[in-house]
Amino acid sequence: MSKDRIITIGRQFGSGGHEIGQKLADRLGIPLYDNQLVSMAAKELEITEEAAQRADEANLNTFLAGYQANMLAYPDFISGSSYIYSLNEDVFRKQTKIIRELAGKGSCVIVGRCADYILRENPECINVFICAEKKDRVARISERYGVTEKKAAYMMRKTDRERAFYYESHTGLDWGSINSHQILFNVSLLGQERIVDILEMMFKS
């Protein structure tokens, strides 16, 4: 393989998408970018990382729900909410710039942040979406975060809604749809290691 290749990973919460990306990056000896993108955007925008986190893919939908609930009850809430919504757009634009720059520097794995859409015109970009059966995701979240299965199920639904809203509001495409992603992998059917094997083969082909 002579050309640099980028693998972008969208993922359901609790599916193990980040871990698959990390295993692949380690095996290939290339960098992985996930939450670091928020830190990079915050630094370039000269805002706190906490402020950037509020505008990230796992928080915008929650913010908007609060906005709709509070805008009538608290008129003064509107100006502050408009600022956060504008901040979301600033962070997204900055992350878009950073993602394109990272893709231009060499091979890497990028998790989330609409990277598949941002790099859609890059012929060397392989974009995948990682999913898993609900029961497996709930069990994994419960074990990882030390919460009950009921709490894990709530966390799963909430985070999936937030990620879907973030992706769809910025791309106009359906999050997790075969029409939006080149490849969908079901971890419950294939397992993490086999998915990493397949992606490694595609990367090297």
C-alpha positions as a Python dict, from the first residue, in 0.01 Angstrom:
ca = {
    (1, 'M'): (0, 0, 0),
    (2, 'S'): (163, 322, -117),
    (3, 'K'): (-119, 569, -50),
    (4, 'D'): (-227, 701, 287),
    (5, 'R'): (-563, 565, 393),
    (6, 'I'): (-811, 694, 646),
    (7, 'I'): (-1057, 473, 831),
    (8, 'T'): (-1353, 652, 988),
    (9, 'I'): (-1569, 478, 1244),
    (10, 'G'): (-1925, 567, 1338),
    (11, 'R'): (-2066, 362, 1624),
    (12, 'Q'): (-2361, 286, 1843),
    (13, 'F'): (-2297, 349, 2211),
    (14, 'G'): (-2179, 31, 2377),
    (15, 'S'): (-2091, -144, 2051),
    (16, 'G'): (-1715, -126, 2110),
    (17, 'G'): (-1646, 104, 1815),
    (18, 'H'): (-1373, 299, 1995),
    (19, 'E'): (-1199, -20, 2106),
    (20, 'I'): (-1209, -158, 1753),
    (21, 'G'): (-1057, 165, 1626),
    (22, 'Q'): (-785, 156, 1892),
    (23, 'K'): (-698, -208, 1822),
    (24, 'L'): (-679, -135, 1450),
    (25, 'A'): (-464, 174, 1498),
    (26, 'D'): (-228, -16, 1730),
    (27, 'R'): (-197, -304, 1487),
    (28, 'L'): (-129, -74, 1191),
    (29, 'G'): (95, 163, 1383),
    (30, 'I'): (-109, 471, 1294),
    (31, 'P'): (-273, 735, 1518),
    (32, 'L'): (-633, 723, 1637),
    (33, 'Y'): (-832, 1043, 1690),
    (34, 'D'): (-1148, 1051, 1899),
    (35, 'N'): (-1198, 1280, 2199),
    (36, 'Q'): (-869, 1454, 2115),
    (37, 'L'): (-1056, 1631, 1835),
    (38, 'V'): (-1258, 1821, 2096),
    (39, 'S'): (-940, 1931, 2273),
    (40, 'M'): (-780, 2037, 1945),
    (41, 'A'): (-1086, 2241, 1846),
    (42, 'A'): (-1103, 2406, 2189),
    (43, 'K'): (-738, 2506, 2169),
    (44, 'E'): (-772, 2660, 1823),
    (45, 'L'): (-1093, 2842, 1917),
    (46, 'E'): (-932, 2960, 2242),
    (47, 'I'): (-1218, 2830, 2454),
    (48, 'T'): (-1220, 2587, 2744),
    (49, 'E'): (-1237, 2217, 2672),
    (50, 'E'): (-1551, 2203, 2887),
    (51, 'A'): (-1723, 2454, 2658),
    (52, 'A'): (-1624, 2253, 2352),
    (53, 'Q'): (-1749, 1933, 2516),
    (54, 'R'): (-2095, 2089, 2559),
    (55, 'A'): (-2109, 2132, 2181),
    (56, 'D'): (-1979, 1784, 2105),
    (57, 'E'): (-2173, 1496, 1946),
    (58, 'A'): (-2282, 1351, 2281),
    (59, 'N'): (-2426, 1674, 2422),
    (60, 'L'): (-2594, 1889, 2157),
    (61, 'N'): (-2927, 1703, 2155),
    (62, 'T'): (-2950, 1722, 2534),
    (63, 'F'): (-2881, 2094, 2516),
    (64, 'L'): (-3152, 2150, 2254),
    (65, 'A'): (-3406, 1953, 2458),
    (66, 'G'): (-3334, 2184, 2751),
    (67, 'Y'): (-3352, 2483, 2521),
    (68, 'Q'): (-3701, 2392, 2401),
    (69, 'A'): (-3820, 2330, 2756),
    (70, 'N'): (-3682, 2655, 2894),
    (71, 'M'): (-3718, 2913, 2619),
    (72, 'L'): (-4081, 2995, 2710),
    (73, 'A'): (-4045, 2969, 3085),
    (74, 'Y'): (-3721, 3168, 3095),
    (75, 'P'): (-3694, 3432, 2820),
    (76, 'D'): (-3342, 3526, 2928),
    (77, 'F'): (-3240, 3168, 2851),
    (78, 'I'): (-3270, 3234, 2477),
    (79, 'S'): (-2962, 3454, 2439),
    (80, 'G'): (-2742, 3209, 2626),
    (81, 'S'): (-2882, 2920, 2425),
    (82, 'S'): (-2814, 3099, 2099),
    (83, 'Y'): (-2455, 3136, 2208),
    (84, 'I'): (-2419, 2762, 2275),
    (85, 'Y'): (-2584, 2675, 1943),
    (86, 'S'): (-2345, 2911, 1766),
    (87, 'L'): (-2059, 2755, 1959),
    (88, 'N'): (-2164, 2414, 1831),
    (89, 'E'): (-2131, 2539, 1475),
    (90, 'D'): (-1793, 2694, 1551),
    (91, 'V'): (-1667, 2371, 1705),
    (92, 'F'): (-1800, 2164, 1415),
    (93, 'R'): (-1634, 2389, 1156),
    (94, 'K'): (-1306, 2379, 1348),
    (95, 'Q'): (-1322, 2002, 1384),
    (96, 'T'): (-1393, 1975, 1011),
    (97, 'K'): (-1079, 2174, 937),
    (98, 'I'): (-874, 1964, 1180),
    (99, 'I'): (-1005, 1634, 1040),
    (100, 'R'): (-914, 1736, 686),
    (101, 'E'): (-569, 1845, 798),
    (102, 'L'): (-508, 1518, 984),
    (103, 'A'): (-623, 1317, 682),
    (104, 'G'): (-379, 1515, 470),
    (105, 'K'): (-87, 1432, 698),
    (106, 'G'): (-108, 1054, 670),
    (107, 'S'): (-298, 738, 752),
    (108, 'C'): (-509, 739, 1067),
    (109, 'V'): (-829, 616, 1230),
    (110, 'I'): (-1094, 875, 1318),
    (111, 'V'): (-1387, 792, 1544),
    (112, 'G'): (-1714, 986, 1517),
    (113, 'R'): (-1750, 1361, 1454),
    (114, 'C'): (-1904, 1308, 1106),
    (115, 'A'): (-1556, 1225, 974),
    (116, 'D'): (-1700, 995, 707),
    (117, 'Y'): (-1908, 1281, 567),
    (118, 'I'): (-1629, 1538, 600),
    (119, 'L'): (-1392, 1310, 404),
    (120, 'R'): (-1656, 1180, 161),
    (121, 'E'): (-1462, 1309, -142),
    (122, 'N'): (-1139, 1140, -33),
    (123, 'P'): (-1103, 821, -242),
    (124, 'E'): (-871, 670, 19),
    (125, 'C'): (-1126, 700, 299),
    (126, 'I'): (-1287, 378, 422),
    (127, 'N'): (-1591, 456, 635),
    (128, 'V'): (-1762, 200, 854),
    (129, 'F'): (-2037, 191, 1113),
    (130, 'I'): (-2017, -38, 1416),
    (131, 'C'): (-2335, -176, 1571),
    (132, 'A'): (-2428, -460, 1807),
    (133, 'E'): (-2733, -629, 1953),
    (134, 'K'): (-2905, -430, 2228),
    (135, 'K'): (-2859, -695, 2495),
    (136, 'D'): (-2486, -708, 2427),
    (137, 'R'): (-2456, -331, 2434),
    (138, 'V'): (-2648, -303, 2761),
    (139, 'A'): (-2431, -571, 2922),
    (140, 'R'): (-2113, -401, 2802),
    (141, 'I'): (-2219, -54, 2923),
    (142, 'S'): (-2328, -198, 3257),
    (143, 'E'): (-1993, -364, 3310),
    (144, 'R'): (-1782, -76, 3184),
    (145, 'Y'): (-1953, 199, 3383),
    (146, 'G'): (-2055, -7, 3685),
    (147, 'V'): (-2428, 66, 3653),
    (148, 'T'): (-2743, -144, 3656),
    (149, 'E'): (-2875, -282, 3327),
    (150, 'K'): (-3172, -45, 3356),
    (151, 'K'): (-2938, 254, 3383),
    (152, 'A'): (-2720, 114, 3103),
    (153, 'A'): (-3024, 85, 2874),
    (154, 'Y'): (-3113, 448, 2947),
    (155, 'M'): (-2756, 560, 2874),
    (156, 'M'): (-2759, 364, 2549),
    (157, 'R'): (-3081, 520, 2422),
    (158, 'K'): (-2981, 871, 2527),
    (159, 'T'): (-2634, 863, 2373),
    (160, 'D'): (-2759, 706, 2051),
    (161, 'R'): (-3019, 982, 2016),
    (162, 'E'): (-2753, 1246, 2071),
    (163, 'R'): (-2510, 1094, 1822),
    (164, 'A'): (-2786, 1053, 1564),
    (165, 'F'): (-2898, 1414, 1605),
    (166, 'Y'): (-2542, 1544, 1576),
    (167, 'Y'): (-2472, 1339, 1263),
    (168, 'E'): (-2802, 1403, 1089),
    (169, 'S'): (-2813, 1776, 1167),
    (170, 'H'): (-2467, 1825, 1014),
    (171, 'T'): (-2487, 1584, 720),
    (172, 'G'): (-2852, 1550, 619),
    (173, 'L'): (-2799, 1173, 615),
    (174, 'D'): (-2938, 895, 832),
    (175, 'W'): (-2701, 793, 1112),
    (176, 'G'): (-2625, 422, 1105),
    (177, 'S'): (-2792, 363, 769),
    (178, 'I'): (-2636, 151, 496),
    (179, 'N'): (-2718, 443, 266),
    (180, 'S'): (-2489, 669, 470),
    (181, 'H'): (-2193, 437, 530),
    (182, 'Q'): (-1986, 211, 308),
    (183, 'I'): (-1984, -84, 549),
    (184, 'L'): (-2185, -186, 857),
    (185, 'F'): (-2034, -435, 1103),
    (186, 'N'): (-2236, -617, 1369),
    (187, 'V'): (-2002, -692, 1659),
    (188, 'S'): (-2246, -941, 1808),
    (189, 'L'): (-2218, -1154, 1493),
    (190, 'L'): (-1852, -1104, 1402),
    (191, 'G'): (-1669, -1010, 1721),
    (192, 'Q'): (-1416, -730, 1758),
    (193, 'E'): (-1108, -923, 1647),
    (194, 'R'): (-1261, -1041, 1321),
    (195, 'I'): (-1374, -688, 1237),
    (196, 'V'): (-1023, -560, 1306),
    (197, 'D'): (-885, -836, 1081),
    (198, 'I'): (-1117, -735, 797),
    (199, 'L'): (-1035, -366, 830),
    (200, 'E'): (-663, -440, 842),
    (201, 'M'): (-694, -640, 520),
    (202, 'M'): (-888, -358, 353),
    (203, 'F'): (-636, -101, 471),
    (204, 'K'): (-346, -300, 328),
    (205, 'S'): (-511, -402, 1),
}
